[in-house]
Amino acid sequence: MSERRRLAIRGDLLDLVDDPGFGAVDTPAVRFDADAWLLVEDGRIVGRSRSDPGDGWQRVDHRGRLVTPGFVDTHVHMPQLDVIASYGTELLDWLNTYTFPAEARYADAEVSRAGAERFVAALLAHGTTAAVVFPTVHKVSADALFGAAQSRGMRVIAGKVLMDRHAPDFLTDDVAGAERDCVDGIERWHGRDRLAYALTVRFAPTSTPAQLDMAGRLLRSYPGLYMQTHVAENRAEVAWVAELFPQARSYLDVYHRHGLLDQRSVLAHGIWLDDADRALLAATGAQIAHSPTSNLFLGSGLIGWAALDAAGAAVTLASDVGGGTSLAMQRTMAAAYRIQALQGVRLTAWKALYAATRGAARALRLDDEIGSLEPGRVADLAVWDWAVGPVATHRDALARTLHERVFAWMVLGDERNLAATYVAGRLQHPRAG
Ligand code: GUN
Ligand code: ZN
């Protein structure tokens, strides 16, 4: 029998055991073990120890650093690293001016391959080990993304983008061709290693009703498929959807009518929703991938997270690069805090961290694989310096409570705090050699 691969990582272990809810700074949902060893065998967490587990283990000493589950980014665009930080537009102009021209380049296999490598390396360099990703309309871009994720053992959910209208010719597909590409992609990638296929409707305006029907049909035909799209991000977009789909009760209802809402549906944004929409999300089990840096940058609006929470709808956190301005989930969490502060709601570090780890795992129905430091979970981990630079270091030293400390890490930290990223117990950042 081959020997077990045994890894022990020493540090301050932090994860959430449950949804901490809004407002509670002292909560049993937080699990914190200062200076403990996290034990990993053959890529899975098997337990923790207060003391050195001994010679049978490869021991990595990150004493004085924070160890968390790897982040889960529930909505991000692979090709949009090329347009992050583009000036001066709201959503619909931003798509036409910057995003569509940039995405056109990914028709080329080499552009897609290089872009996918750059993108997954960047996720890992931000402590993100799992992601729900938009490539482009081109099948080759989805294949490149899956291949790059597979070679690192990552949990990635993606699929070629569906868009058969209201976009430049060089960026549109058609129903039959898109269906063929999806079926090929599903058969090649879905359920292989840690990959899953998502029917990826860009957003309602860029798909014909026939294409939405096709996506709904496929969603019901293969078990475990995901659906990802955008919803109710921007007021001009919402008005356009109302014109295009006059029979639908709301923007969200367009997707519901086409059979696209279920417990594996991931809808980015969800700013301009009403009570009936929130109830529909809760009833179907679909989640909102809240993308705060994007919502601020594109001037899209302020999400009512507390109302979604109260309705029982799942809200997870997402970078939405390149509408979003950073892959760092600390920056994402800190932006989410600001958006709630503008509405008089307090987002604790615990609630934010939950939405970027275990809450995302739960909403993706992957709670038994990722999102926590629970025994049995795959060892997707990030190791962080508590503070980088004189200001954060000073603030960290003055923190009196654990929440104060983690909140300062969340507000002042980013990828510069990252010391190491492990995927299934293997060091993936910084890469060896
Ligand atoms: N809606 C449709 N496509 C996009 C996109 O690429 N980014 C964002 N933020 N919203 C969208
Ligand atoms: Zn997006």
Short mmCIF file of C-alpha atoms and ligand atoms in Angstrom, two decimals:
data_model
loop_
_atom_site.label_atom_id
_atom_site.label_comp_id
_atom_site.label_asym_id
_atom_site.label_seq_id
_atom_site.Cartn_x
_atom_site.Cartn_y
_atom_site.Cartn_z
CA MET A 1 0.00 0.00 0.00
CA SER A 2 1.37 3.43 -0.85
CA GLU A 3 2.08 5.75 2.03
CA ARG A 4 -0.39 8.44 2.98
CA ARG A 5 0.47 12.04 2.13
CA ARG A 6 0.38 13.70 5.56
CA LEU A 7 0.57 17.46 5.98
CA ALA A 8 0.25 19.53 9.16
CA ILE A 9 -0.06 23.31 8.96
CA ARG A 10 0.50 25.39 12.08
CA GLY A 11 -1.29 28.71 12.48
CA ASP A 12 -4.34 30.51 13.85
CA LEU A 13 -7.22 28.45 12.46
CA LEU A 14 -10.40 30.37 11.62
CA ASP A 15 -13.63 29.21 9.99
CA LEU A 16 -17.39 29.56 10.33
CA VAL A 17 -19.46 26.62 11.50
CA ASP A 18 -22.77 28.25 10.62
CA ASP A 19 -24.40 31.42 9.30
CA PRO A 20 -23.66 34.07 11.93
CA GLY A 21 -26.52 36.29 10.72
CA PHE A 22 -26.48 40.09 10.75
CA GLY A 23 -25.22 42.09 13.68
CA ALA A 24 -23.87 39.49 16.10
CA VAL A 25 -20.20 40.07 16.88
CA ASP A 26 -20.21 37.43 19.62
CA THR A 27 -21.51 34.29 18.02
CA PRO A 28 -21.00 30.53 18.37
CA ALA A 29 -20.85 30.39 14.54
CA VAL A 30 -17.14 31.33 14.73
CA ARG A 31 -14.49 28.69 15.37
CA PHE A 32 -11.04 30.00 16.20
CA ASP A 33 -8.06 27.98 17.38
CA ALA A 34 -5.06 30.18 18.06
CA ASP A 35 -1.80 28.39 17.33
CA ALA A 36 -3.00 24.92 16.39
CA TRP A 37 -2.05 22.34 13.75
CA LEU A 38 -4.48 21.58 10.93
CA LEU A 39 -4.02 17.95 9.88
CA VAL A 40 -4.41 16.95 6.23
CA GLU A 41 -4.17 13.44 4.79
CA ASP A 42 -4.20 12.72 1.07
CA GLY A 43 -5.60 16.18 0.37
CA ARG A 44 -8.42 16.11 2.91
CA ILE A 45 -8.68 17.70 6.34
CA VAL A 46 -8.70 14.99 9.00
CA GLY A 47 -8.57 17.02 12.21
CA ARG A 48 -6.55 19.45 14.29
CA SER A 49 -4.06 19.20 17.10
CA ARG A 50 -2.89 21.53 19.86
CA SER A 51 0.57 19.99 19.76
CA ASP A 52 3.13 19.04 17.14
CA PRO A 53 1.84 15.86 15.47
CA GLY A 54 5.35 14.42 15.10
CA ASP A 55 7.64 13.03 12.46
CA GLY A 56 5.04 11.17 10.45
CA TRP A 57 3.80 14.52 9.12
CA GLN A 58 5.22 17.09 6.76
CA ARG A 59 5.01 20.07 9.07
CA VAL A 60 4.68 23.63 7.80
CA ASP A 61 5.06 26.26 10.47
CA HIS A 62 2.91 29.34 9.83
CA ARG A 63 2.88 30.28 13.51
CA GLY A 64 1.45 33.79 13.96
CA ARG A 65 -0.43 33.64 10.67
CA LEU A 66 -4.12 33.19 9.94
CA VAL A 67 -5.33 29.99 8.24
CA THR A 68 -8.75 30.11 6.56
CA PRO A 69 -10.62 28.00 4.05
CA GLY A 70 -9.72 29.10 0.52
CA PHE A 71 -12.10 31.76 -0.70
CA VAL A 72 -15.01 30.94 -2.99
CA ASP A 73 -15.63 33.65 -5.62
CA THR A 74 -19.13 32.99 -6.92
CA HIS A 75 -18.99 35.28 -9.95
CA VAL A 76 -15.98 36.39 -11.97
CA HIS A 77 -15.13 36.82 -15.66
CA MET A 78 -11.93 35.21 -16.91
CA PRO A 79 -11.37 37.52 -19.94
CA GLN A 80 -12.09 40.68 -18.03
CA LEU A 81 -8.70 40.88 -16.39
CA ASP A 82 -8.07 42.65 -19.70
CA VAL A 83 -10.53 45.47 -18.91
CA ILE A 84 -10.40 45.80 -15.12
CA ALA A 85 -10.25 49.48 -14.14
CA SER A 86 -11.81 50.94 -17.31
CA TYR A 87 -12.97 54.52 -16.98
CA GLY A 88 -16.21 56.31 -17.25
CA THR A 89 -19.22 54.10 -18.06
CA GLU A 90 -22.25 52.39 -16.59
CA LEU A 91 -23.08 48.77 -17.38
CA LEU A 92 -24.50 48.86 -20.92
CA ASP A 93 -21.92 51.32 -22.26
CA TRP A 94 -19.17 49.51 -20.36
CA LEU A 95 -20.10 46.26 -22.13
CA ASN A 96 -20.09 47.85 -25.58
CA THR A 97 -17.06 50.09 -25.10
CA TYR A 98 -14.66 47.83 -23.27
CA THR A 99 -15.91 44.34 -22.58
CA PHE A 100 -17.25 43.00 -25.86
CA PRO A 101 -14.16 44.08 -27.86
CA ALA A 102 -11.90 42.50 -25.23
CA GLU A 103 -13.85 39.24 -25.20
CA ALA A 104 -13.61 38.96 -29.00
CA ARG A 105 -9.90 38.15 -28.70
CA TYR A 106 -10.71 34.88 -26.93
CA ALA A 107 -11.88 33.29 -30.17
CA ASP A 108 -8.18 32.58 -30.59
CA ALA A 109 -7.06 29.36 -28.90
CA GLU A 110 -3.71 30.76 -27.81
CA VAL A 111 -5.27 33.92 -26.35
CA SER A 112 -7.71 31.69 -24.44
CA ARG A 113 -4.98 29.35 -23.21
CA ALA A 114 -2.75 32.16 -22.00
CA GLY A 115 -5.73 34.03 -20.52
CA ALA A 116 -6.91 30.96 -18.61
CA GLU A 117 -3.44 30.32 -17.17
CA ARG A 118 -3.12 33.95 -16.11
CA PHE A 119 -6.58 33.91 -14.60
CA VAL A 120 -6.33 30.76 -12.47
CA ALA A 121 -2.86 31.79 -11.29
CA ALA A 122 -4.34 35.15 -10.28
CA LEU A 123 -7.19 33.51 -8.35
CA LEU A 124 -4.69 31.41 -6.41
CA ALA A 125 -2.51 34.47 -5.80
CA HIS A 126 -5.54 36.02 -4.05
CA GLY A 127 -6.28 32.97 -1.87
CA THR A 128 -9.28 31.98 -3.99
CA THR A 129 -9.46 28.23 -4.52
CA ALA A 130 -12.97 27.82 -5.96
CA ALA A 131 -14.84 29.99 -8.42
CA VAL A 132 -17.92 30.26 -10.62
CA VAL A 133 -16.57 31.73 -13.82
CA PHE A 134 -17.70 33.30 -17.08
CA PRO A 135 -15.24 32.66 -19.93
CA THR A 136 -16.49 33.99 -23.31
CA VAL A 137 -18.97 32.86 -25.97
CA HIS A 138 -16.19 30.80 -27.52
CA LYS A 139 -16.06 27.10 -26.66
CA VAL A 140 -12.29 27.28 -26.80
CA SER A 141 -12.26 29.75 -23.90
CA ALA A 142 -14.28 27.41 -21.67
CA ASP A 143 -12.06 24.46 -22.61
CA ALA A 144 -8.96 26.50 -21.77
CA LEU A 145 -10.39 27.52 -18.40
CA PHE A 146 -11.39 23.98 -17.45
CA GLY A 147 -7.98 22.69 -18.51
CA ALA A 148 -6.10 25.27 -16.47
CA ALA A 149 -8.26 24.62 -13.39
CA GLN A 150 -7.96 20.86 -13.79
CA SER A 151 -4.19 20.97 -13.90
CA ARG A 152 -4.22 22.64 -10.47
CA GLY A 153 -6.95 20.43 -9.02
CA MET A 154 -9.29 23.39 -8.49
CA ARG A 155 -13.04 23.44 -7.94
CA VAL A 156 -14.31 25.49 -10.87
CA ILE A 157 -17.82 25.87 -12.23
CA ALA A 158 -18.06 27.36 -15.72
CA GLY A 159 -19.45 27.02 -19.21
CA LYS A 160 -19.30 28.78 -22.53
CA VAL A 161 -21.29 32.01 -22.55
CA LEU A 162 -24.65 31.94 -24.34
CA MET A 163 -25.50 35.08 -26.32
CA ASP A 164 -27.39 35.00 -29.60
CA ARG A 165 -28.57 38.61 -29.93
CA HIS A 166 -27.91 42.25 -29.02
CA ALA A 167 -24.15 41.86 -29.19
CA PRO A 168 -21.65 42.32 -32.03
CA ASP A 169 -21.70 39.58 -34.71
CA PHE A 170 -18.22 38.45 -33.78
CA LEU A 171 -19.49 37.62 -30.31
CA THR A 172 -22.82 35.89 -30.92
CA ASP A 173 -23.75 32.23 -31.29
CA ASP A 174 -27.02 30.61 -32.37
CA VAL A 175 -29.31 28.18 -30.61
CA ALA A 176 -28.25 25.00 -32.40
CA GLY A 177 -24.51 25.73 -32.34
CA ALA A 178 -24.66 26.79 -28.70
CA GLU A 179 -26.51 23.63 -27.74
CA ARG A 180 -23.88 21.49 -29.47
CA ASP A 181 -21.08 23.34 -27.71
CA CYS A 182 -22.79 22.98 -24.34
CA VAL A 183 -23.42 19.26 -24.78
CA ASP A 184 -19.79 18.75 -25.83
CA GLY A 185 -18.61 20.75 -22.82
CA ILE A 186 -20.88 18.89 -20.42
CA GLU A 187 -19.70 15.53 -21.69
CA ARG A 188 -16.07 16.52 -21.59
CA TRP A 189 -15.92 18.39 -18.27
CA HIS A 190 -19.00 18.04 -16.07
CA GLY A 191 -18.20 15.95 -13.00
CA ARG A 192 -14.62 15.38 -14.14
CA ASP A 193 -12.21 15.86 -11.20
CA ARG A 194 -13.48 19.00 -9.43
CA LEU A 195 -15.11 20.64 -12.43
CA ALA A 196 -18.78 21.26 -13.07
CA TYR A 197 -20.55 22.73 -16.07
CA ALA A 198 -22.75 25.79 -15.82
CA LEU A 199 -25.20 26.87 -18.48
CA THR A 200 -23.98 30.41 -18.78
CA VAL A 201 -26.63 32.81 -20.00
CA ARG A 202 -24.87 36.18 -20.22
CA PHE A 203 -28.05 38.03 -19.29
CA ALA A 204 -31.62 38.09 -20.53
CA PRO A 205 -31.08 40.85 -23.15
CA THR A 206 -28.45 38.86 -25.07
CA SER A 207 -30.40 35.60 -25.38
CA THR A 208 -33.51 34.98 -27.47
CA PRO A 209 -36.41 33.21 -25.76
CA ALA A 210 -35.50 30.16 -27.87
CA GLN A 211 -31.99 30.14 -26.45
CA LEU A 212 -33.28 30.53 -22.89
CA ASP A 213 -35.61 27.57 -23.51
CA MET A 214 -32.71 25.51 -24.79
CA ALA A 215 -30.69 26.30 -21.67
CA GLY A 216 -33.65 25.37 -19.44
CA ARG A 217 -34.04 22.06 -21.29
CA LEU A 218 -30.38 21.19 -20.85
CA LEU A 219 -30.48 22.17 -17.18
CA ARG A 220 -33.16 19.54 -16.61
CA SER A 221 -31.41 16.90 -18.72
CA TYR A 222 -28.15 16.45 -16.79
CA PRO A 223 -27.92 16.06 -13.01
CA GLY A 224 -25.83 18.53 -11.08
CA LEU A 225 -25.54 21.20 -13.78
CA TYR A 226 -25.33 24.81 -12.69
CA MET A 227 -26.85 27.90 -14.29
CA GLN A 228 -25.16 31.29 -14.04
CA THR A 229 -26.25 34.68 -15.28
CA HIS A 230 -26.73 38.32 -14.30
CA VAL A 231 -29.92 39.83 -12.94
CA ALA A 232 -31.22 43.29 -11.98
CA GLU A 233 -27.85 45.03 -11.88
CA ASN A 234 -28.50 48.40 -13.43
CA ARG A 235 -31.65 50.48 -13.86
CA ALA A 236 -31.29 50.97 -17.63
CA GLU A 237 -30.73 47.23 -17.99
CA VAL A 238 -33.85 46.45 -15.94
CA ALA A 239 -35.93 48.80 -18.12
CA TRP A 240 -34.56 47.15 -21.28
CA VAL A 241 -35.49 43.67 -19.99
CA ALA A 242 -39.02 44.90 -19.26
CA GLU A 243 -39.30 46.02 -22.91
CA LEU A 244 -37.86 42.79 -24.29
CA PHE A 245 -39.97 40.47 -22.09
CA PRO A 246 -43.27 42.33 -21.51
CA GLN A 247 -45.04 39.15 -20.39
CA ALA A 248 -42.63 38.54 -17.48
CA ARG A 249 -43.55 39.89 -14.03
CA SER A 250 -39.98 40.95 -13.39
CA TYR A 251 -36.42 40.51 -14.64
CA LEU A 252 -35.93 37.50 -12.35
CA ASP A 253 -39.20 36.05 -13.59
CA VAL A 254 -37.77 35.89 -17.14
CA TYR A 255 -35.35 33.24 -15.94
CA HIS A 256 -38.04 31.46 -13.92
CA ARG A 257 -40.37 31.26 -16.94
CA HIS A 258 -37.63 29.59 -18.94
CA GLY A 259 -36.93 27.00 -16.25
CA LEU A 260 -33.59 28.48 -15.26
CA LEU A 261 -33.98 28.89 -11.51
CA ASP A 262 -33.07 26.03 -9.24
CA GLN A 263 -30.78 25.28 -6.32
CA ARG A 264 -27.70 25.45 -8.55
CA SER A 265 -28.53 28.82 -10.13
CA VAL A 266 -26.08 31.64 -9.47
CA LEU A 267 -27.36 35.12 -10.32
CA ALA A 268 -24.93 38.00 -10.13
CA HIS A 269 -26.01 41.33 -8.59
CA GLY A 270 -29.72 41.22 -7.73
CA ILE A 271 -29.84 44.89 -6.73
CA TRP A 272 -33.20 45.90 -8.20
CA LEU A 273 -35.46 43.15 -6.85
CA ASP A 274 -38.79 43.26 -5.04
CA ASP A 275 -40.41 41.11 -2.35
CA ALA A 276 -41.85 38.64 -4.86
CA ASP A 277 -38.40 38.20 -6.44
CA ARG A 278 -36.81 37.59 -3.05
CA ALA A 279 -39.48 35.01 -2.23
CA LEU A 280 -38.87 33.34 -5.60
CA LEU A 281 -35.14 33.09 -4.91
CA ALA A 282 -35.85 31.50 -1.54
CA ALA A 283 -38.40 29.08 -3.00
CA THR A 284 -36.15 27.93 -5.84
CA GLY A 285 -32.91 27.87 -3.81
CA ALA A 286 -31.16 30.12 -6.33
CA GLN A 287 -28.49 32.43 -4.95
CA ILE A 288 -27.46 36.03 -5.48
CA ALA A 289 -23.73 36.50 -6.09
CA HIS A 290 -23.34 39.95 -4.57
CA SER A 291 -20.55 41.84 -6.32
CA PRO A 292 -19.90 44.95 -4.25
CA THR A 293 -16.78 46.40 -5.87
CA SER A 294 -18.48 46.10 -9.24
CA ASN A 295 -21.71 47.68 -8.01
CA LEU A 296 -19.78 50.66 -6.66
CA PHE A 297 -17.42 51.00 -9.62
CA LEU A 298 -20.13 50.85 -12.30
CA GLY A 299 -22.50 52.94 -10.17
CA SER A 300 -25.09 50.16 -10.32
CA GLY A 301 -26.66 50.54 -6.88
CA LEU A 302 -26.74 49.33 -3.28
CA ILE A 303 -28.02 45.82 -2.65
CA GLY A 304 -30.57 45.16 0.09
CA TRP A 305 -28.70 42.21 1.59
CA ALA A 306 -30.67 42.23 4.85
CA ALA A 307 -33.98 41.98 2.98
CA LEU A 308 -32.67 39.04 0.95
CA ASP A 309 -31.46 37.41 4.15
CA ALA A 310 -34.79 37.97 5.87
CA ALA A 311 -36.60 36.40 2.90
CA GLY A 312 -34.41 33.30 3.15
CA ALA A 313 -32.52 33.93 -0.10
CA ALA A 314 -28.85 32.96 -0.17
CA VAL A 315 -26.34 35.78 -0.74
CA THR A 316 -22.72 34.97 -1.53
CA LEU A 317 -19.79 37.22 -2.35
CA ALA A 318 -18.17 37.71 -5.72
CA SER A 319 -15.46 39.88 -7.24
CA ASP A 320 -17.15 40.29 -10.65
CA VAL A 321 -13.84 41.31 -12.16
CA GLY A 322 -13.65 43.24 -14.48
CA GLY A 323 -16.73 45.29 -13.48
CA GLY A 324 -15.30 44.58 -10.06
CA THR A 325 -11.98 46.16 -9.22
CA SER A 326 -10.12 43.42 -7.37
CA LEU A 327 -9.94 39.63 -7.11
CA ALA A 328 -9.14 40.07 -3.40
CA MET A 329 -12.05 38.82 -1.34
CA GLN A 330 -10.94 41.05 1.55
CA ARG A 331 -11.56 44.06 -0.68
CA THR A 332 -14.83 42.52 -1.76
CA MET A 333 -15.91 42.02 1.86
CA ALA A 334 -14.83 45.54 2.79
CA ALA A 335 -16.82 46.99 -0.12
CA ALA A 336 -19.83 44.96 0.97
CA TYR A 337 -19.46 46.48 4.44
CA ARG A 338 -19.54 49.99 2.95
CA ILE A 339 -22.63 49.24 0.88
CA GLN A 340 -24.47 48.08 3.97
CA ALA A 341 -23.16 51.02 6.02
CA LEU A 342 -24.71 53.40 3.48
CA GLN A 343 -28.04 51.78 4.32
CA GLY A 344 -27.56 51.76 8.10
CA VAL A 345 -26.88 48.00 8.21
CA ARG A 346 -23.81 46.57 9.96
CA LEU A 347 -22.05 43.71 8.19
CA THR A 348 -19.81 41.86 10.63
CA ALA A 349 -16.55 40.30 9.53
CA TRP A 350 -18.20 36.97 10.38
CA LYS A 351 -21.15 37.43 8.05
CA ALA A 352 -18.84 38.63 5.27
CA LEU A 353 -16.39 35.79 5.75
CA TYR A 354 -19.23 33.28 5.84
CA ALA A 355 -20.55 34.57 2.51
CA ALA A 356 -17.07 34.19 0.98
CA THR A 357 -16.47 30.68 2.34
CA ARG A 358 -18.93 28.31 3.95
CA GLY A 359 -22.06 30.20 2.94
CA ALA A 360 -20.94 30.12 -0.68
CA ALA A 361 -20.16 26.43 -0.40
CA ARG A 362 -23.59 25.78 1.06
CA ALA A 363 -25.38 27.84 -1.59
CA LEU A 364 -23.48 25.93 -4.29
CA ARG A 365 -24.44 22.63 -2.60
CA LEU A 366 -20.73 21.95 -2.04
CA ASP A 367 -20.67 22.26 1.73
CA ASP A 368 -19.38 18.71 2.12
CA GLU A 369 -16.34 19.55 -0.06
CA ILE A 370 -15.27 23.16 0.48
CA GLY A 371 -15.78 26.30 2.56
CA SER A 372 -14.66 25.17 6.03
CA LEU A 373 -11.94 23.48 8.05
CA GLU A 374 -14.24 20.61 8.98
CA PRO A 375 -12.74 17.10 8.90
CA GLY A 376 -13.62 15.41 5.63
CA ARG A 377 -13.43 18.60 3.55
CA VAL A 378 -10.90 18.94 0.76
CA ALA A 379 -7.90 20.90 2.07
CA ASP A 380 -8.36 24.09 0.05
CA LEU A 381 -6.66 26.61 2.33
CA ALA A 382 -5.24 30.10 2.44
CA VAL A 383 -2.60 31.30 4.89
CA TRP A 384 -2.46 35.02 5.62
CA ASP A 385 -0.32 37.54 7.42
CA TRP A 386 -2.61 39.24 9.88
CA ALA A 387 -1.22 42.60 8.84
CA VAL A 388 1.08 44.07 6.19
CA GLY A 389 2.70 47.48 6.49
CA PRO A 390 3.01 49.87 9.42
CA VAL A 391 -0.61 51.04 9.62
CA ALA A 392 -2.21 47.59 9.56
CA THR A 393 0.46 46.20 11.88
CA HIS A 394 -0.16 48.99 14.38
CA ARG A 395 -3.91 48.52 14.18
CA ASP A 396 -3.60 44.74 14.56
CA ALA A 397 -1.49 45.13 17.69
CA LEU A 398 -4.17 47.33 19.29
CA ALA A 399 -7.11 45.02 18.52
CA ARG A 400 -8.80 43.91 21.73
CA THR A 401 -11.18 41.26 20.45
CA LEU A 402 -11.06 38.60 17.76
CA HIS A 403 -13.73 40.37 15.74
CA GLU A 404 -11.81 43.63 15.89
CA ARG A 405 -8.73 41.84 14.60
CA VAL A 406 -10.45 39.97 11.78
CA PHE A 407 -12.42 43.06 10.79
CA ALA A 408 -9.20 45.09 10.50
CA TRP A 409 -7.66 42.28 8.42
CA MET A 410 -10.72 42.36 6.17
CA VAL A 411 -10.75 46.15 5.74
CA LEU A 412 -6.99 46.75 5.48
CA GLY A 413 -5.89 43.47 3.90
CA ASP A 414 -5.74 42.05 0.41
CA GLU A 415 -3.60 39.65 -1.63
CA ARG A 416 -0.46 41.20 -0.18
CA ASN A 417 -1.33 39.44 3.07
CA LEU A 418 -1.29 36.03 1.40
CA ALA A 419 1.50 33.67 2.47
CA ALA A 420 0.35 30.43 0.83
CA THR A 421 -2.54 28.82 -1.02
CA TYR A 422 -3.18 25.08 -0.88
CA VAL A 423 -5.51 23.20 -3.21
CA ALA A 424 -6.41 19.71 -2.03
CA GLY A 425 -3.41 19.84 0.30
CA ARG A 426 -0.93 20.82 -2.40
CA LEU A 427 0.86 24.15 -2.35
CA GLN A 428 -0.29 26.05 -5.44
CA HIS A 429 0.85 29.54 -4.53
CA PRO A 430 3.59 30.44 -4.39
CA ARG A 431 4.30 27.64 -6.85
CA ALA A 432 7.33 25.45 -6.28
CA GLY A 433 10.32 25.83 -8.62
N1 GUN B 1 -24.24 41.91 -17.53
C1 GUN B 1 -24.05 41.24 -18.69
N2 GUN B 1 -22.75 40.99 -18.90
C2 GUN B 1 -22.08 41.52 -17.86
C3 GUN B 1 -20.71 41.58 -17.50
O1 GUN B 1 -19.82 41.11 -18.21
N3 GUN B 1 -20.42 42.21 -16.33
C4 GUN B 1 -21.38 42.73 -15.53
N4 GUN B 1 -21.02 43.33 -14.39
N5 GUN B 1 -22.68 42.70 -15.84
C5 GUN B 1 -23.03 42.09 -16.99
ZN ZN B 2 -20.51 39.68 -14.14
#
